[in-house]
Coordinates of C-alpha atoms and ligand atoms in Angstrom, one line a residue:
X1 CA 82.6 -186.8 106.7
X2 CA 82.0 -190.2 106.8
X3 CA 79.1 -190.8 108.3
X4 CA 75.8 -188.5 108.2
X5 CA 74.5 -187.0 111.3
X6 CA 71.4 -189.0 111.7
X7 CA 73.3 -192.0 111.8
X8 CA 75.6 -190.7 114.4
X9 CA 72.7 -190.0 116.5
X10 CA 71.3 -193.3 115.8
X11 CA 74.2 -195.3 117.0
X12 CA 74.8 -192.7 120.1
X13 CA 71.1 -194.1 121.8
X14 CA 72.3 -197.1 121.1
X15 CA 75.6 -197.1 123.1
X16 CA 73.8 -194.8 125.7
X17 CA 70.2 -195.1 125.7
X18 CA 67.7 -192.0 123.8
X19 CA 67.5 -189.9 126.9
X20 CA 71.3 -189.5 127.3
X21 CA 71.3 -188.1 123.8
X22 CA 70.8 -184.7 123.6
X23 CA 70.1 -183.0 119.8
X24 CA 67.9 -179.8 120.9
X25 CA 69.1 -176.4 119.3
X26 CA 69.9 -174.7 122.3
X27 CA 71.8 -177.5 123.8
X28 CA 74.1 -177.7 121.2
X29 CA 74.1 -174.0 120.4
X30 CA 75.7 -173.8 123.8
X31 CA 77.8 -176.7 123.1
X32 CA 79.4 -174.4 120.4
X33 CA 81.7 -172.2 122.9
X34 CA 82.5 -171.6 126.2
X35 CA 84.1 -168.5 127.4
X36 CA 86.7 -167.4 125.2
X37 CA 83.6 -166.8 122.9
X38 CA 81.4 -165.2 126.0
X39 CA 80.4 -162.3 124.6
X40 CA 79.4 -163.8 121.3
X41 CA 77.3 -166.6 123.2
X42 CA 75.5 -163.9 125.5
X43 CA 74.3 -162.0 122.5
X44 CA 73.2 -165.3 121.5
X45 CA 75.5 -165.3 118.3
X46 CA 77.1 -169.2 117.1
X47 CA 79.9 -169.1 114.8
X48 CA 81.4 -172.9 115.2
X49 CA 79.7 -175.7 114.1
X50 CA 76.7 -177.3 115.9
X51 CA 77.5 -180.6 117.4
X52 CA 75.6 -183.4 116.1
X53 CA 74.9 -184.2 119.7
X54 CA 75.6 -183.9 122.9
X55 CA 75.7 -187.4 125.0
X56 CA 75.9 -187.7 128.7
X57 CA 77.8 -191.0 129.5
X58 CA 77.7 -192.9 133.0
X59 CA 80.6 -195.0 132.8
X60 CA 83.8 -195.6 131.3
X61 CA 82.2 -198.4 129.3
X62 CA 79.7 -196.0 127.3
X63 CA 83.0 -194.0 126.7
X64 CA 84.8 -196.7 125.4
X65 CA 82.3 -197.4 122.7
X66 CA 81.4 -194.0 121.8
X67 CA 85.5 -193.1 120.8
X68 CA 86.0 -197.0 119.1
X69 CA 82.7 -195.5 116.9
X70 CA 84.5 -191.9 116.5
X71 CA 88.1 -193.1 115.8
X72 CA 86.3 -195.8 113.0
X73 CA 84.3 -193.5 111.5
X74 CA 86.1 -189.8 111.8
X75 CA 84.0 -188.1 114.3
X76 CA 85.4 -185.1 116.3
X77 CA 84.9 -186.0 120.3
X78 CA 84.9 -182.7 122.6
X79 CA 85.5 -183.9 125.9
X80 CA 83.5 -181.7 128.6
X81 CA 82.5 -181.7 132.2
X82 CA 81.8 -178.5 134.2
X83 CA 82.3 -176.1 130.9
X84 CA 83.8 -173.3 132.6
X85 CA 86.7 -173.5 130.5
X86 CA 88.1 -169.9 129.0
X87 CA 90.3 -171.0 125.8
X88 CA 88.3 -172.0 123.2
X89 CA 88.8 -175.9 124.3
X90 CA 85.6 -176.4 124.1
X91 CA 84.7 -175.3 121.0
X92 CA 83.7 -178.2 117.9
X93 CA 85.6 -177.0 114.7
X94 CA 84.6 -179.7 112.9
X95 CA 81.1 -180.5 111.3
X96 CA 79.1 -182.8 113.4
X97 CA 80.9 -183.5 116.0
X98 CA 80.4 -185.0 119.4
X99 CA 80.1 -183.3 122.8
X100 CA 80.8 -186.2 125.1
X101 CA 79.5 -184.9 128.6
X102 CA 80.7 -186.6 132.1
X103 CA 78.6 -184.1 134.1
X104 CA 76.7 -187.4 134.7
X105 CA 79.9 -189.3 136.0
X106 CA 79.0 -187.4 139.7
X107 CA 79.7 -190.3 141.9
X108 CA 82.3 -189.8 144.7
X109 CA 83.8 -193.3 145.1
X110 CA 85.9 -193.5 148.3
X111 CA 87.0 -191.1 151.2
X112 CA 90.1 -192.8 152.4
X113 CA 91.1 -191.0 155.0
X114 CA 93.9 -193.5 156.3
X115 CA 95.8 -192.9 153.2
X116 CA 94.5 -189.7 152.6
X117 CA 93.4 -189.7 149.4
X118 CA 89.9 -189.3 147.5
X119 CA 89.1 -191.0 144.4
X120 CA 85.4 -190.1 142.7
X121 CA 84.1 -190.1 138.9
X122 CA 85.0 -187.3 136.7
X123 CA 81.9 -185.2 136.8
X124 CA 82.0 -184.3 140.7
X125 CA 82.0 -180.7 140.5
X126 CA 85.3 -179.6 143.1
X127 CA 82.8 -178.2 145.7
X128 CA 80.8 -180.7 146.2
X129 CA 84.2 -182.7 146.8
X130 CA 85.3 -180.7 149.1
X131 CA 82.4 -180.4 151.1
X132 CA 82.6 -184.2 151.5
X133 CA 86.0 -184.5 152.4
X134 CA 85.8 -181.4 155.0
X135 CA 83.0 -183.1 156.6
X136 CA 85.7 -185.6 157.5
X137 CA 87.4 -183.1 158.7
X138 CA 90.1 -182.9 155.3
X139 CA 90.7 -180.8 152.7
X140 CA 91.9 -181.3 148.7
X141 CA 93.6 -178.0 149.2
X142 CA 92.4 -177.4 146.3
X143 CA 90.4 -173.9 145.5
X144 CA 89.9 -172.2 141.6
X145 CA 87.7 -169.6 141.7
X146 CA 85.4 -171.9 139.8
X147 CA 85.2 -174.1 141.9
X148 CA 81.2 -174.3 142.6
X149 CA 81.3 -175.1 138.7
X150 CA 84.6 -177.5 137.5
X151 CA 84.6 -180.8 137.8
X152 CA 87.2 -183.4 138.4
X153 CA 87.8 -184.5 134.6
X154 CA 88.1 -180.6 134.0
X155 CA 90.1 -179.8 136.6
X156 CA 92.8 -182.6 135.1
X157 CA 92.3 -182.2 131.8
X158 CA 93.5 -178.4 132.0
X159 CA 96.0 -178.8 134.8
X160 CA 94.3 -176.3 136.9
X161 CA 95.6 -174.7 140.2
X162 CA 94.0 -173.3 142.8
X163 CA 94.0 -170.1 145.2
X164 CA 95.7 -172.2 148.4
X165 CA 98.7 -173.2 145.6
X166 CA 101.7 -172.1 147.4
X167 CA 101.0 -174.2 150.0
X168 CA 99.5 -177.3 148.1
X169 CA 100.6 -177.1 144.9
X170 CA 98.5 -177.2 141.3
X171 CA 96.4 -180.1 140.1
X172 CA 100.1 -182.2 139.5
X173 CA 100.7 -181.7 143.0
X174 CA 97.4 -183.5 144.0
X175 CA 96.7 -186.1 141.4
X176 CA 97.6 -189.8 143.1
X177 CA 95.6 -191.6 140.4
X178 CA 93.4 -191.7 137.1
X179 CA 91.7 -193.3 134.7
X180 CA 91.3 -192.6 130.9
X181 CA 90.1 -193.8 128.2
X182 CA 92.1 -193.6 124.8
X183 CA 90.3 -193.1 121.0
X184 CA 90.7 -197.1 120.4
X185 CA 88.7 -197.7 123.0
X186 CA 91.5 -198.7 125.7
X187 CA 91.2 -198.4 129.4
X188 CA 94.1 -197.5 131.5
X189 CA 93.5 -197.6 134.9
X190 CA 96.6 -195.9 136.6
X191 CA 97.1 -196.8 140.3
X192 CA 97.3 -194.5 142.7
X193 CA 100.4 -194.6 145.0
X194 CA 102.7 -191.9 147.0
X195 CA 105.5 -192.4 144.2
X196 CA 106.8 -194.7 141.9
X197 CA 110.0 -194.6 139.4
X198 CA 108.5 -197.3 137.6
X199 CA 109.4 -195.6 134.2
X200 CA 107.5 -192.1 133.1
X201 CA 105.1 -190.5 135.8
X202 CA 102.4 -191.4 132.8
X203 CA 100.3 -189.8 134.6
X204 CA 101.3 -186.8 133.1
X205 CA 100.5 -187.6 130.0
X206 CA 97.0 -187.6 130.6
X207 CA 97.2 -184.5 133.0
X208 CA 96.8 -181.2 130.7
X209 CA 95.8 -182.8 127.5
X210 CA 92.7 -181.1 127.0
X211 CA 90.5 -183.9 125.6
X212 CA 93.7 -184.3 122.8
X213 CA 94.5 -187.7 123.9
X214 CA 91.7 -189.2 126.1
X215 CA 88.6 -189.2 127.9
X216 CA 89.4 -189.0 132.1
X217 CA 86.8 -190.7 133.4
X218 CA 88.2 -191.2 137.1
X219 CA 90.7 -189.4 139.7
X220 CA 92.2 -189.5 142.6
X221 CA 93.9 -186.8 144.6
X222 CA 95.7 -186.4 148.1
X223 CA 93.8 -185.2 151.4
X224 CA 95.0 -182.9 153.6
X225 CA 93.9 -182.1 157.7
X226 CA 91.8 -178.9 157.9
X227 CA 92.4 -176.4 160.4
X228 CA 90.6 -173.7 159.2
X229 CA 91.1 -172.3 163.5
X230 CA 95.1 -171.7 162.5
X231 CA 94.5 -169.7 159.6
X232 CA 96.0 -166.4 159.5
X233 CA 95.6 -163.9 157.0
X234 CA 97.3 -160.6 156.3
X235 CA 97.7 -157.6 154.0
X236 CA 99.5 -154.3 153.1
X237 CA 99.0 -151.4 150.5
X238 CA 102.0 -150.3 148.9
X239 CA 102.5 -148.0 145.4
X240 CA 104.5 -150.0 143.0
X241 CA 103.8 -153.4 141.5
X242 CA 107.3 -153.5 141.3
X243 CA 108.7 -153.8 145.0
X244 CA 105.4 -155.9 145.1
X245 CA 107.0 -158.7 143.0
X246 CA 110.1 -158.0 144.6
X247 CA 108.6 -158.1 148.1
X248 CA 106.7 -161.8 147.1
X249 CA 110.2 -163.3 145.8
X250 CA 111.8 -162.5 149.0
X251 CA 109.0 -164.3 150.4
X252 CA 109.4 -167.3 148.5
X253 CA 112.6 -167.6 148.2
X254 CA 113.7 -167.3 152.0
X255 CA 111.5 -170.5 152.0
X256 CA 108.4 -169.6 153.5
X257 CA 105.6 -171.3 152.6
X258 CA 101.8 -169.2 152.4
X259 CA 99.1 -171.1 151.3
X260 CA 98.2 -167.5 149.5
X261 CA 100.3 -165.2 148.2
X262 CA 98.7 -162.3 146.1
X263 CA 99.5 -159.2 144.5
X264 CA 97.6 -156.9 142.5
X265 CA 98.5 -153.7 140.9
X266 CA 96.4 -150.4 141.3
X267 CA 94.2 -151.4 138.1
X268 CA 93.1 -154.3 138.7
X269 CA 93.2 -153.9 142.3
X270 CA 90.6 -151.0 142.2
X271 CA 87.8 -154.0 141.0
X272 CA 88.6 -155.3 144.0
X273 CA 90.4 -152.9 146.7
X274 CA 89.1 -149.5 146.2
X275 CA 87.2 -149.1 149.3
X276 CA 89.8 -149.5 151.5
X277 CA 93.0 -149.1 149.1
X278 CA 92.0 -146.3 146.5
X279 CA 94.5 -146.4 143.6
X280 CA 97.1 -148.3 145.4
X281 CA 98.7 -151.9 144.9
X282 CA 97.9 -154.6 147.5
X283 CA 99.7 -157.7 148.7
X284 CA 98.4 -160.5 150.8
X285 CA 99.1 -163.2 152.2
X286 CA 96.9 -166.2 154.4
X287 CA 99.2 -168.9 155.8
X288 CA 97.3 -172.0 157.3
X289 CA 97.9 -175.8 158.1
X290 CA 98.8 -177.9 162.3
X291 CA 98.6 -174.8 164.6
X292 CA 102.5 -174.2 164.6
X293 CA 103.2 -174.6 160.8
X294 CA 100.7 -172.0 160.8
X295 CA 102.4 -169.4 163.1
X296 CA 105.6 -169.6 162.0
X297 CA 105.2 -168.7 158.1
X298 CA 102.9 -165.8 159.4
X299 CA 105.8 -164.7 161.7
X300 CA 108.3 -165.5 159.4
X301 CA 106.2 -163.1 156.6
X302 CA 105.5 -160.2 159.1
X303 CA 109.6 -159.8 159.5
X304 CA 109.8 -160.0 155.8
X305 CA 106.9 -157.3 155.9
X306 CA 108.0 -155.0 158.6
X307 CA 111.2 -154.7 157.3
X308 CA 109.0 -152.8 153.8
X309 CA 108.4 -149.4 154.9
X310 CA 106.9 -149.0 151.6
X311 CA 104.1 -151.2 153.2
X312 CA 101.3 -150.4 155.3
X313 CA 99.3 -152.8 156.8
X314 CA 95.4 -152.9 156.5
X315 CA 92.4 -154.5 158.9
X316 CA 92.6 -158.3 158.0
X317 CA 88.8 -158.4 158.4
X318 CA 88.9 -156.9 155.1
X319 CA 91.2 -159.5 153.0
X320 CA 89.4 -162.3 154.9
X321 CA 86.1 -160.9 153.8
X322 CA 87.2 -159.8 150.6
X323 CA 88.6 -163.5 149.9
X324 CA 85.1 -165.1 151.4
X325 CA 83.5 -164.3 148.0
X326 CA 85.8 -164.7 145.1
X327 CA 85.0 -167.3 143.6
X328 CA 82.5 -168.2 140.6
X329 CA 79.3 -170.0 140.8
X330 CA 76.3 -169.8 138.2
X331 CA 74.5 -167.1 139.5
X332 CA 77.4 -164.8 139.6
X333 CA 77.7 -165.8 135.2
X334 CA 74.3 -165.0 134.8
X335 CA 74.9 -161.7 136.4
X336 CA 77.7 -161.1 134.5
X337 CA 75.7 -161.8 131.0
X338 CA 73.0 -159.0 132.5
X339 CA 75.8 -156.5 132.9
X340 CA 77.8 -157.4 129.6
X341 CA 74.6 -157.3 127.6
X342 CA 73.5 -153.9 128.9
X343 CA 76.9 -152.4 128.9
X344 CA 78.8 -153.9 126.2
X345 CA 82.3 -153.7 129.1
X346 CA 83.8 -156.8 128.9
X347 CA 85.9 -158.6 130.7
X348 CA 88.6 -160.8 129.8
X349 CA 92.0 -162.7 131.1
X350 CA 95.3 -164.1 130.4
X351 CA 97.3 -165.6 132.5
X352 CA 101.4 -166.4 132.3
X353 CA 103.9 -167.5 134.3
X354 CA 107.6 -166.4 134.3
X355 CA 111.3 -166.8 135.8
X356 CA 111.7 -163.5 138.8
X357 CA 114.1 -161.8 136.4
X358 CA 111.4 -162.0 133.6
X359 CA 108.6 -161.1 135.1
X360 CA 108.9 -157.4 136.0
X361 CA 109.7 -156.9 132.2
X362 CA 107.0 -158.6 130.7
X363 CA 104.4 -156.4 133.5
X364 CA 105.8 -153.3 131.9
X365 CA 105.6 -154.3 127.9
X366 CA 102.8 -155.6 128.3
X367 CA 100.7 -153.1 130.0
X368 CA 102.7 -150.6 128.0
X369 CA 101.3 -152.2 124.6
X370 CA 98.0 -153.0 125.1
X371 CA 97.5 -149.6 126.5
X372 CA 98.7 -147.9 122.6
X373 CA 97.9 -150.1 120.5
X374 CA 94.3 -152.0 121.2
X375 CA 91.3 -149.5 121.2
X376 CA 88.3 -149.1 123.8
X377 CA 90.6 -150.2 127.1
X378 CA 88.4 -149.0 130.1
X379 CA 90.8 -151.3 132.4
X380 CA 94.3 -153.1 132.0
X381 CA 96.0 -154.6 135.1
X382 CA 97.1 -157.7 136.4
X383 CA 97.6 -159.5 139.7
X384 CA 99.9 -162.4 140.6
X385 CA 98.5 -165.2 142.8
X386 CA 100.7 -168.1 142.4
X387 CA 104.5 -167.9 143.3
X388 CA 107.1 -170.5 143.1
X389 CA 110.9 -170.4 144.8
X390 CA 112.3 -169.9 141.2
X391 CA 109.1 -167.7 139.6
X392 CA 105.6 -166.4 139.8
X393 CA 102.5 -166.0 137.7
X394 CA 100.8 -162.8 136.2
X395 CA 96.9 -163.0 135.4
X396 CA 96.4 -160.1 133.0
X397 CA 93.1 -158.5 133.3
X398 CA 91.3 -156.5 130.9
X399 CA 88.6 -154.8 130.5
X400 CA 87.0 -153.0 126.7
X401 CA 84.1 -151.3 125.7
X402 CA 83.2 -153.5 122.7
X403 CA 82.6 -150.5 120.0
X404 CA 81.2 -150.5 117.0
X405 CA 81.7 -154.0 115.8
X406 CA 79.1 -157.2 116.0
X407 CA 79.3 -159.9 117.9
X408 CA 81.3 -162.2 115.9
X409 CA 83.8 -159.5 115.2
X410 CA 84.8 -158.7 119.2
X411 CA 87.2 -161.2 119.4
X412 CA 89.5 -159.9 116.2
X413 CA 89.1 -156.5 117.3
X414 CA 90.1 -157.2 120.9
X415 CA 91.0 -160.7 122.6
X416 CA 92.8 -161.9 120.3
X417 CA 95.3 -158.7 119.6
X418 CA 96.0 -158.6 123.7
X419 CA 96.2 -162.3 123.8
X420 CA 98.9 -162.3 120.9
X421 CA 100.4 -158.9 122.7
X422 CA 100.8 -160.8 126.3
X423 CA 101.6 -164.4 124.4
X424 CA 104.3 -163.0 122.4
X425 CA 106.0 -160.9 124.8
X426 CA 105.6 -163.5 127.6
X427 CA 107.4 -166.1 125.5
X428 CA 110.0 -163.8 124.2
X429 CA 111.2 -163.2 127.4
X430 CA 111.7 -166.9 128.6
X431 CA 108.4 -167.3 130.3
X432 CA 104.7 -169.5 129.6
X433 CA 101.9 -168.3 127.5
X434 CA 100.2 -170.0 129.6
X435 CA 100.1 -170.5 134.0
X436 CA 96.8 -172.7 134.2
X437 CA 94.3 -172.1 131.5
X438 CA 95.3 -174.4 128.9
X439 CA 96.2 -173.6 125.5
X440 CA 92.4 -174.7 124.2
X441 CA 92.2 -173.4 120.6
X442 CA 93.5 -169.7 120.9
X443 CA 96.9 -170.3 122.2
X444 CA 97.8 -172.5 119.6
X445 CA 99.5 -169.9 117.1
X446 CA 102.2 -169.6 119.7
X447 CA 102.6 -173.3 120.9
X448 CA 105.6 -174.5 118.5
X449 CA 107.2 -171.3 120.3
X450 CA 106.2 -172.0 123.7
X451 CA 107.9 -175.5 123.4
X452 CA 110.8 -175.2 121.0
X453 CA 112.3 -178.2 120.4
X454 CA 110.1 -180.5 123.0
X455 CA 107.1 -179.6 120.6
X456 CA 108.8 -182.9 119.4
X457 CA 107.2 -184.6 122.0
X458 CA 103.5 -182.3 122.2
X459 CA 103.2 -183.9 118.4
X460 CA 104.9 -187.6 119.3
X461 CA 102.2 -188.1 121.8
X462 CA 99.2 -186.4 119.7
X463 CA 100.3 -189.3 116.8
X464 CA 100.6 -192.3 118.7
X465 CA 97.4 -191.9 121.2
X466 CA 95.2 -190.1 118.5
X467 CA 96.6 -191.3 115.1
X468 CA 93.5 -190.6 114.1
X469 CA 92.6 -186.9 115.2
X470 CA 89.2 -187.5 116.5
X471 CA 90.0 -186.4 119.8
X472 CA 88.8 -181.9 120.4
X473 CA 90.5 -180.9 117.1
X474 CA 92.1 -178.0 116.8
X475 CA 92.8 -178.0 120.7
X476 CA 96.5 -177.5 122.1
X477 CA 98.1 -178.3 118.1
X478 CA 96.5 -176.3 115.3
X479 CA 94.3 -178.2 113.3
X480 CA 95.2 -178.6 109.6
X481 CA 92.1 -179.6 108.1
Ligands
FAD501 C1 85.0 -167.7 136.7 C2 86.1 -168.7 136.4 C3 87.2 -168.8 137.3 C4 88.2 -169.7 137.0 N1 89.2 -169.8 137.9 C5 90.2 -170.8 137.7 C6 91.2 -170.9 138.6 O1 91.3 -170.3 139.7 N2 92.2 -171.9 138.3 C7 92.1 -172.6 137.2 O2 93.0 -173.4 137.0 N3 91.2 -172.5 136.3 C8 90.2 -171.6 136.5 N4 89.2 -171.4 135.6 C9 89.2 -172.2 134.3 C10 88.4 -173.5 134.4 O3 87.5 -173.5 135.5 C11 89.4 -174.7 134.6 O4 90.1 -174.8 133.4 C12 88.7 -176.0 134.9 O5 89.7 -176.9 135.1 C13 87.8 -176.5 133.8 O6 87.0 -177.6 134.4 P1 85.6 -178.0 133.8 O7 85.1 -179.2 134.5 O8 84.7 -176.8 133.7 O9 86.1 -178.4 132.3 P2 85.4 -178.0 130.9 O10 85.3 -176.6 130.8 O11 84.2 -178.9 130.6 O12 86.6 -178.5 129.9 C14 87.9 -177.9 130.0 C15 88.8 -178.6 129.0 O13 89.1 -179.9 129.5 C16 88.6 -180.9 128.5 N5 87.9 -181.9 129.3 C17 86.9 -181.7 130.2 N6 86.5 -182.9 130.7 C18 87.4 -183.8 130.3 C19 87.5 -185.2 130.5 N7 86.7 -185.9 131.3 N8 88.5 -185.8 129.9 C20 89.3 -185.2 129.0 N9 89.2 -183.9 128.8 C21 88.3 -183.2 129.4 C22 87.7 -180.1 127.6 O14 87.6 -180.7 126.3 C23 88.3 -178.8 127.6 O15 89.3 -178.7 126.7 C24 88.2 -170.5 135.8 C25 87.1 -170.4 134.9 C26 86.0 -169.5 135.2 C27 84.9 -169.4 134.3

């Protein structure tokens, strides 16, 4: 270390003001992980480092300065906005680091809705996007189940999708235009406009790099017309996961187009399904857009549908109700730290994508494995909720008593075995360790397998935009110390 603490503190209130810098114990105690750690950071147990600070900027300037200070004097940055991440990306590794926070950046900049496109500040949280743009009667099309919690710079950063993906794609799908700032200090402001082959979509450079490469600091996406009136939603019960995946190729590969197509299996279905489909697998489907795009994929997915004996059809009323309250705000965290805390049943996730002839294979190894060989299971399943014309993605759920081990030991004794489990066997058979999560810092064992020769590349960019390493070590590329 280069520089002590109290001098990195200093110069922060400098660039930022005093009140923008943040150095109380509990703020950077929860600066420390984010929920690959959860269970550690409900019982109130910090392993990483603590940040030397946390500093909330408000504008690209303030960013500038604070990485030209990091990159001169060797300080680790950790990008964050809504911190709902689930990888480890926003865990410091290294003594006295920097949290740099855009939560502050909240500003939404222009609703253009001649050219359909948004552009705001990274620290608009999705919702409050979307509200804005719906009251213009548009959509982003856009929907995680965190959405009441991510924020624009997140949602990039991680290359997130959404539950209406079929229909509108993932975050690369949406993302016109964005700004970033690089470790020496640099600016780029790229334009946003329907296409251009003016030499590498550089965009996606800064798309999906996880605070490795830069600070996002702006964004704009596409708009969409609402018609929430032509929705139409649907779903069946069936027995088998595996006609399920078979049933959702056919789906996708005669060329409709549902804005969501899901599948669970019996496990993970019964959090979700068992009043009205006890121990069964469910598929559904909502299709939605102008009032006779609408109508023809739901047709078009009935045929498909009736044509499944192995179906049965269920009250919509109950998807559409069911879907009302997936997703994730506060409220429904804190509720989950109650429950974790008095029950010590945790839940956990991983999330793949794979090739149709893949994927049935790695459901089966998978379960199959982490079913024998890691202890305390009380539930493994998985649903699918993204599909593609040439694949689909599997979100492995888990569930595990956490037995006889502290706090600091749960994720050795459980998350990471399943996570290596569904990582290996995932990449073995030709598929992604990871769908939309990131890699953050407990995928990285696996990446030089999950790119092969293209990790070429993954390393080529890290060296020429961060010669340096200050930017979220240890994130995406192992860190060597
Ligand atoms: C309950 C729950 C449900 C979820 N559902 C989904 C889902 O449906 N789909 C999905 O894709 N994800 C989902 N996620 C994961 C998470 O919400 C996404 O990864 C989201 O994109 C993170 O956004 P954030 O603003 O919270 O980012 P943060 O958690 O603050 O950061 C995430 C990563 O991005 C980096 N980062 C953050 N801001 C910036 C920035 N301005 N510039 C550069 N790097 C930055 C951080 O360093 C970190 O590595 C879910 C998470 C939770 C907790």
């Amino acid at each position: 270390m280069s520089i002590a603490r109290e001098a990195i503190v200093e110069k922060l209130k400098k660039i930022c003001g005093d009140e923008a810098v943040v150095t109380d114990l509990e703020v950077l105690q929860e600066a420390t992980y984010d929920r690959f750690r959860k269970y550690e950071g409900y019982n109130k147990v910090f392993v990483n480092p603590l940040p030397a600070a946390v500093v909330y900027v408000k504008n690209k300037e303030e960013v500038s300065e604070i990485l030209r200070f990091a990159n001169a004097n060797d300080i680790n940055i950790v990008p964050r906005t809504g911190h709902s991440a689930t990888e480890g990306g926003l865990e410091p590794i290294r003594e006295n680091s920097v949290v740099v926070d855009g939560s502050k950046m909240n500003k939404i900049l222009d609703i253009d809705t001649y050219n359909m496109q948004v552009t705001c500040e990274c620290g608009v949280v999705l919702e409050d996007l979307e509200d804005a743009v719906r009251a213009h009667g548009c959509t982003t099309g856009h929907s995680p189940q965190s959405k009441p919690i991510a924020q624009m710079g997140g949602l990039v950063a991680t290359r997130s999708i959404g539950q209406f993906s079929t229909m509108y794609g993932g975050i690369e799908d949406m993302l016109a235009g964005v700004e970033a700032v690089f470790p020496d200090g640099t600016i780029c402001d790229i334009k946003a406009v329907p296409r251009r082959s003016a030499g590498p979509d550089i965009r996606h450079v800064i798309m999906g790099n996880e605070g490795t490469l830069c600070f996002i600091t702006k964004v704009t996406v596409k708009l969409f017309p609402y018609y929430p009136e032509y929705q139409h939603c649907m779903g069946f019960t069936l027995d088998k996961m595996e006609d399920g995946l078979r049933i959702m190729r056919e789906v996708m590969t005669t060329g409709y187009r549902p804005s969501v197509a899901r599948l669970y299996d019996a496990e993970d279905g019964k959090e979700h399904f068992s009043h009205f489909a006890p121990g069964k697998c469910v598929i559904l489907f909502v299709t939605e857009g102008p009032e006779l795009v609408s109508q023809a994929n739901a047709d078009g997915i009935r045929k498909i549908m009736e044509k499944h004996r192995e179906c049965t059809e269920v009250d919509p009323k109950l998807i559409e109700t069911w879907f009302a309250n997936l997703n994730w705000d506060a409220a429904r965290i804190e509720e989950e730290r109650k429950e974790v805390l008095q029950t010590h049943n945790v839940c956990c996730t991983t999330e793949i994508s794979a090739p149709w002839s893949a994927v049935e294979g790695i459901y089966n190894v998978v379960k199959e494995r982490v079913i024998n060989e890691i202890p305390d299971i009380t539930v493994f399943g998985a649903h699918a909720s993204h599909c593609y014309p040439n694949g689909i993605n599997l979100y492995f759920v888990y569930w595990y008593n956490v037995v006889d081990c502290a706090p600091e030991e749960e994720i050795n004794k459980y998350h990471r075995p399943i996570k290596k489990i569904i990582c290996e066997e995932t990449i073995k058979a030709g598929g992604s360790m990871c769908h939309h999560h990131g890699v953050g810092k407990h995928r990285t064992a696996w990446i030089d397998q999950e790119h092969g020769s293209a990790l070429y590349m993954v390393k080529r960019l890290k060296a020429a935009f961060d010669p340096n390493g200050i930017m979220n070590a240890g994130s995406i590329l192992p860190y060597k110390g």
